[in-house]
Amino acid sequence: GTIFHVAGATGITAITVAGERRIITLIFDSTPTITDGSNLKMAGNFITTADDTLTLAWDGTNAYEQGRSAN
């Protein structure tokens, strides 16, 4: 898939996506903090709330932020 619901509130510091060259969107159902660093190449940390989204481009190694939405 390319759209994933994130249900937990535990902070996220890295991700792994099957395959290469994918665009994924995370939809948050809770309030995790997504931390810039490790393999997450972002414009800073993202403290989420329910219904926020984060879109990332995955190159097989790193996830690059394409956009975020605080809803």
CSV table of N, CA, C and O in Angstrom, one decimal:
chain,number,residue,atom,x,y,z
A,1,GLY,N,0.8,-1.2,0.0
A,1,GLY,CA,0.0,0.0,0.0
A,1,GLY,C,0.8,1.2,0.0
A,1,GLY,O,2.1,1.2,0.1
A,2,THR,N,0.2,2.4,-0.1
A,2,THR,CA,0.9,3.6,-0.1
A,2,THR,C,0.3,4.6,1.0
A,2,THR,O,0.9,5.6,1.3
A,3,ILE,N,-0.8,4.2,1.6
A,3,ILE,CA,-1.4,5.0,2.6
A,3,ILE,C,-1.5,4.1,3.9
A,3,ILE,O,-2.1,3.0,3.8
A,4,PHE,N,-1.0,4.6,5.0
A,4,PHE,CA,-0.9,3.8,6.2
A,4,PHE,C,-1.5,4.6,7.4
A,4,PHE,O,-1.1,5.8,7.5
A,5,HIS,N,-2.4,4.0,8.2
A,5,HIS,CA,-2.8,4.7,9.4
A,5,HIS,C,-1.8,4.3,10.5
A,5,HIS,O,-1.4,3.1,10.6
A,6,VAL,N,-1.4,5.3,11.3
A,6,VAL,CA,-0.5,5.0,12.4
A,6,VAL,C,-1.4,5.2,13.7
A,6,VAL,O,-1.8,6.3,14.0
A,7,ALA,N,-1.6,4.1,14.4
A,7,ALA,CA,-2.6,4.1,15.5
A,7,ALA,C,-1.9,4.4,16.8
A,7,ALA,O,-2.6,5.0,17.7
A,8,GLY,N,-0.7,4.1,17.0
A,8,GLY,CA,0.0,4.3,18.3
A,8,GLY,C,0.5,5.7,18.6
A,8,GLY,O,0.6,6.5,17.7
A,9,ALA,N,0.8,5.9,19.8
A,9,ALA,CA,1.4,7.2,20.2
A,9,ALA,C,2.9,7.2,20.5
A,9,ALA,O,3.5,8.2,20.9
A,10,THR,N,3.5,6.0,20.3
A,10,THR,CA,4.9,5.9,20.5
A,10,THR,C,5.7,6.7,19.4
A,10,THR,O,5.4,6.6,18.3
A,11,GLY,N,6.7,7.4,19.8
A,11,GLY,CA,7.5,8.2,18.9
A,11,GLY,C,8.1,7.4,17.8
A,11,GLY,O,8.4,6.2,18.0
A,12,ILE,N,8.3,8.0,16.6
A,12,ILE,CA,8.9,7.3,15.5
A,12,ILE,C,10.2,8.0,15.2
A,12,ILE,O,10.3,9.2,15.0
A,13,THR,N,11.3,7.2,15.1
A,13,THR,CA,12.7,7.8,14.8
A,13,THR,C,13.3,7.2,13.5
A,13,THR,O,14.3,7.8,13.1
A,14,ALA,N,12.7,6.2,12.9
A,14,ALA,CA,13.1,5.6,11.7
A,14,ALA,C,12.0,4.8,11.1
A,14,ALA,O,11.1,4.3,11.9
A,15,ILE,N,12.0,4.6,9.8
A,15,ILE,CA,11.0,3.7,9.2
A,15,ILE,C,11.7,2.8,8.2
A,15,ILE,O,12.8,3.1,7.7
A,16,THR,N,11.0,1.7,7.8
A,16,THR,CA,11.5,0.8,6.7
A,16,THR,C,10.2,0.6,5.9
A,16,THR,O,9.2,0.3,6.4
A,17,VAL,N,10.4,0.7,4.6
A,17,VAL,CA,9.4,0.5,3.6
A,17,VAL,C,9.8,-0.6,2.6
A,17,VAL,O,11.0,-0.5,2.1
A,18,ALA,N,9.0,-1.6,2.3
A,18,ALA,CA,9.3,-2.6,1.4
A,18,ALA,C,9.4,-2.0,0.0
A,18,ALA,O,8.5,-1.2,-0.4
A,19,GLY,N,10.4,-2.3,-0.7
A,19,GLY,CA,10.6,-1.8,-2.1
A,19,GLY,C,11.4,-0.5,-2.2
A,19,GLY,O,11.8,0.0,-1.1
A,20,GLU,N,11.5,0.0,-3.4
A,20,GLU,CA,12.3,1.2,-3.6
A,20,GLU,C,11.4,2.2,-4.4
A,20,GLU,O,10.4,1.8,-5.0
A,21,ARG,N,11.7,3.4,-4.3
A,21,ARG,CA,11.1,4.5,-5.1
A,21,ARG,C,9.6,4.5,-4.9
A,21,ARG,O,8.8,4.3,-5.8
A,22,ARG,N,9.2,4.7,-3.7
A,22,ARG,CA,7.7,4.8,-3.3
A,22,ARG,C,7.4,6.1,-2.6
A,22,ARG,O,8.2,6.6,-1.9
A,23,ILE,N,6.2,6.5,-2.9
A,23,ILE,CA,5.7,7.7,-2.1
A,23,ILE,C,4.6,7.1,-1.2
A,23,ILE,O,3.7,6.4,-1.6
A,24,ILE,N,4.8,7.4,0.1
A,24,ILE,CA,3.8,6.9,1.1
A,24,ILE,C,3.3,8.1,1.9
A,24,ILE,O,3.9,9.1,2.1
A,25,THR,N,2.1,7.9,2.4
A,25,THR,CA,1.4,8.9,3.2
A,25,THR,C,1.0,8.2,4.5
A,25,THR,O,0.4,7.1,4.5
A,26,LEU,N,1.4,8.8,5.6
A,26,LEU,CA,1.0,8.3,7.0
A,26,LEU,C,-0.1,9.2,7.5
A,26,LEU,O,0.0,10.4,7.4
A,27,ILE,N,-1.2,8.6,7.9
A,27,ILE,CA,-2.3,9.3,8.5
A,27,ILE,C,-2.3,8.9,10.0
A,27,ILE,O,-2.3,7.7,10.4
A,28,PHE,N,-2.2,9.9,10.9
A,28,PHE,CA,-2.1,9.6,12.3
A,28,PHE,C,-3.4,9.6,13.0
A,28,PHE,O,-4.2,10.5,12.8
A,29,ASP,N,-3.6,8.5,13.8
A,29,ASP,CA,-4.9,8.4,14.6
A,29,ASP,C,-4.6,8.8,16.0
A,29,ASP,O,-5.6,8.8,16.8
A,30,SER,N,-3.4,9.0,16.4
A,30,SER,CA,-3.0,9.4,17.7
A,30,SER,C,-2.0,10.5,17.7
A,30,SER,O,-2.0,11.4,16.8
A,31,THR,N,-1.0,10.5,18.6
A,31,THR,CA,-0.2,11.7,18.8
A,31,THR,C,1.3,11.4,18.9
A,31,THR,O,2.0,11.9,19.8
A,32,PRO,N,1.9,10.6,18.0
A,32,PRO,CA,3.3,10.3,18.1
A,32,PRO,C,4.1,11.5,17.6
A,32,PRO,O,3.6,12.3,16.8
A,33,THR,N,5.3,11.7,18.1
A,33,THR,CA,6.3,12.6,17.6
A,33,THR,C,7.2,11.9,16.6
A,33,THR,O,7.7,10.9,16.9
A,34,ILE,N,7.3,12.5,15.4
A,34,ILE,CA,8.1,11.9,14.3
A,34,ILE,C,9.4,12.7,14.4
A,34,ILE,O,9.4,14.0,14.2
A,35,THR,N,10.6,12.1,14.6
A,35,THR,CA,11.8,12.7,14.8
A,35,THR,C,12.7,12.8,13.6
A,35,THR,O,13.0,11.7,13.0
A,36,ASP,N,13.1,14.0,13.2
A,36,ASP,CA,14.0,14.2,12.1
A,36,ASP,C,15.3,13.6,12.4
A,36,ASP,O,15.8,13.8,13.5
A,37,GLY,N,15.9,12.8,11.5
A,37,GLY,CA,17.2,12.2,11.8
A,37,GLY,C,17.1,10.7,11.4
A,37,GLY,O,16.2,10.3,10.8
A,38,SER,N,18.2,10.0,11.7
A,38,SER,CA,18.3,8.6,11.3
A,38,SER,C,18.0,8.5,9.8
A,38,SER,O,18.7,9.3,9.0
A,39,ASN,N,17.1,7.7,9.4
A,39,ASN,CA,16.8,7.7,7.9
A,39,ASN,C,15.5,8.5,7.6
A,39,ASN,O,15.1,8.5,6.4
A,40,LEU,N,15.1,9.4,8.5
A,40,LEU,CA,14.0,10.3,8.2
A,40,LEU,C,14.6,11.7,7.9
A,40,LEU,O,15.1,12.3,8.8
A,41,LYS,N,14.5,12.1,6.7
A,41,LYS,CA,15.1,13.3,6.2
A,41,LYS,C,14.0,14.3,6.1
A,41,LYS,O,13.2,14.4,5.1
A,42,MET,N,13.8,15.1,7.2
A,42,MET,CA,12.6,16.0,7.3
A,42,MET,C,13.0,17.4,7.6
A,42,MET,O,14.1,17.7,7.9
A,43,ALA,N,12.0,18.3,7.5
A,43,ALA,CA,12.2,19.7,7.8
A,43,ALA,C,12.1,20.0,9.3
A,43,ALA,O,11.6,21.1,9.6
A,44,GLY,N,12.4,19.1,10.1
A,44,GLY,CA,12.3,19.2,11.6
A,44,GLY,C,11.3,18.2,12.1
A,44,GLY,O,10.6,17.5,11.4
A,45,ASN,N,11.3,18.0,13.4
A,45,ASN,CA,10.4,17.1,14.1
A,45,ASN,C,9.0,17.5,13.8
A,45,ASN,O,8.7,18.6,13.5
A,46,PHE,N,8.1,16.5,13.8
A,46,PHE,CA,6.7,16.7,13.6
A,46,PHE,C,5.9,16.1,14.8
A,46,PHE,O,5.9,14.9,15.0
A,47,ILE,N,5.3,17.0,15.6
A,47,ILE,CA,4.5,16.6,16.7
A,47,ILE,C,3.1,16.5,16.2
A,47,ILE,O,2.4,17.5,15.9
A,48,THR,N,2.6,15.3,16.0
A,48,THR,CA,1.3,15.0,15.4
A,48,THR,C,0.1,15.1,16.3
A,48,THR,O,0.3,14.9,17.5
A,49,THR,N,-1.0,15.2,15.7
A,49,THR,CA,-2.3,15.1,16.4
A,49,THR,C,-3.2,14.2,15.5
A,49,THR,O,-2.8,14.0,14.3
A,50,ALA,N,-4.3,13.7,16.0
A,50,ALA,CA,-5.2,12.9,15.2
A,50,ALA,C,-5.6,13.6,13.9
A,50,ALA,O,-5.8,14.8,13.9
A,51,ASP,N,-5.5,12.8,12.8
A,51,ASP,CA,-5.9,13.3,11.5
A,51,ASP,C,-4.8,14.0,10.7
A,51,ASP,O,-5.0,14.4,9.6
A,52,ASP,N,-3.6,14.3,11.4
A,52,ASP,CA,-2.5,14.9,10.6
A,52,ASP,C,-2.0,13.8,9.6
A,52,ASP,O,-2.2,12.6,9.8
A,53,THR,N,-1.3,14.3,8.6
A,53,THR,CA,-0.7,13.4,7.6
A,53,THR,C,0.8,13.8,7.4
A,53,THR,O,1.2,15.0,7.5
A,54,LEU,N,1.6,12.9,6.9
A,54,LEU,CA,2.9,13.1,6.5
A,54,LEU,C,3.2,12.3,5.3
A,54,LEU,O,2.9,11.1,5.3
A,55,THR,N,3.7,12.9,4.2
A,55,THR,CA,4.0,12.2,3.0
A,55,THR,C,5.5,12.2,2.8
A,55,THR,O,6.2,13.2,2.9
A,56,LEU,N,6.0,11.0,2.5
A,56,LEU,CA,7.4,10.7,2.4
A,56,LEU,C,7.7,10.0,1.0
A,56,LEU,O,7.0,9.2,0.5
A,57,ALA,N,8.9,10.4,0.5
A,57,ALA,CA,9.4,9.7,-0.7
A,57,ALA,C,10.5,8.7,-0.2
A,57,ALA,O,11.5,9.1,0.5
A,58,TRP,N,10.4,7.4,-0.4
A,58,TRP,CA,11.3,6.4,0.0
A,58,TRP,C,12.2,6.0,-1.1
A,58,TRP,O,11.7,5.6,-2.2
A,59,ASP,N,13.5,6.0,-1.0
A,59,ASP,CA,14.4,5.7,-2.0
A,59,ASP,C,15.1,4.3,-1.8
A,59,ASP,O,16.0,3.9,-2.5
A,60,GLY,N,14.6,3.6,-0.8
A,60,GLY,CA,15.2,2.2,-0.5
A,60,GLY,C,16.0,2.3,0.7
A,60,GLY,O,16.3,1.3,1.3
A,61,THR,N,16.5,3.5,1.1
A,61,THR,CA,17.3,3.7,2.3
A,61,THR,C,16.8,4.7,3.2
A,61,THR,O,16.7,4.6,4.4
A,62,ASN,N,16.4,5.9,2.6
A,62,ASN,CA,15.9,7.0,3.4
A,62,ASN,C,14.5,7.4,3.0
A,62,ASN,O,14.1,7.2,1.8
A,63,ALA,N,13.8,8.1,3.9
A,63,ALA,CA,12.5,8.6,3.7
A,63,ALA,C,12.6,10.2,3.7
A,63,ALA,O,13.0,10.7,4.7
A,64,TYR,N,12.3,10.8,2.6
A,64,TYR,CA,12.4,12.3,2.5
A,64,TYR,C,11.0,12.9,2.5
A,64,TYR,O,10.1,12.5,1.8
A,65,GLU,N,10.9,13.9,3.4
A,65,GLU,CA,9.6,14.5,3.6
A,65,GLU,C,9.2,15.3,2.3
A,65,GLU,O,10.0,16.0,1.7
A,66,GLN,N,8.0,15.0,1.9
A,66,GLN,CA,7.4,15.7,0.7
A,66,GLN,C,6.4,16.7,1.2
A,66,GLN,O,6.1,17.7,0.5
A,67,GLY,N,5.8,16.5,2.3
A,67,GLY,CA,4.8,17.4,2.9
A,67,GLY,C,4.2,16.9,4.1
A,67,GLY,O,4.2,15.7,4.4
A,68,ARG,N,3.6,17.8,4.9
A,68,ARG,CA,2.9,17.5,6.1
A,68,ARG,C,1.7,18.3,6.2
A,68,ARG,O,1.6,19.4,5.7
A,69,SER,N,0.7,17.8,6.9
A,69,SER,CA,-0.6,18.5,7.0
A,69,SER,C,-1.1,18.4,8.5
A,69,SER,O,-1.2,17.3,9.0
A,70,ALA,N,-1.2,19.5,9.2
A,70,ALA,CA,-1.8,19.5,10.5
A,70,ALA,C,-3.3,19.7,10.4
A,70,ALA,O,-3.7,20.8,10.1
A,71,ASN,N,-4.1,18.7,10.6
A,71,ASN,CA,-5.5,18.8,10.4
A,71,ASN,C,-6.2,18.9,11.7
A,71,ASN,O,-7.3,18.5,12.0
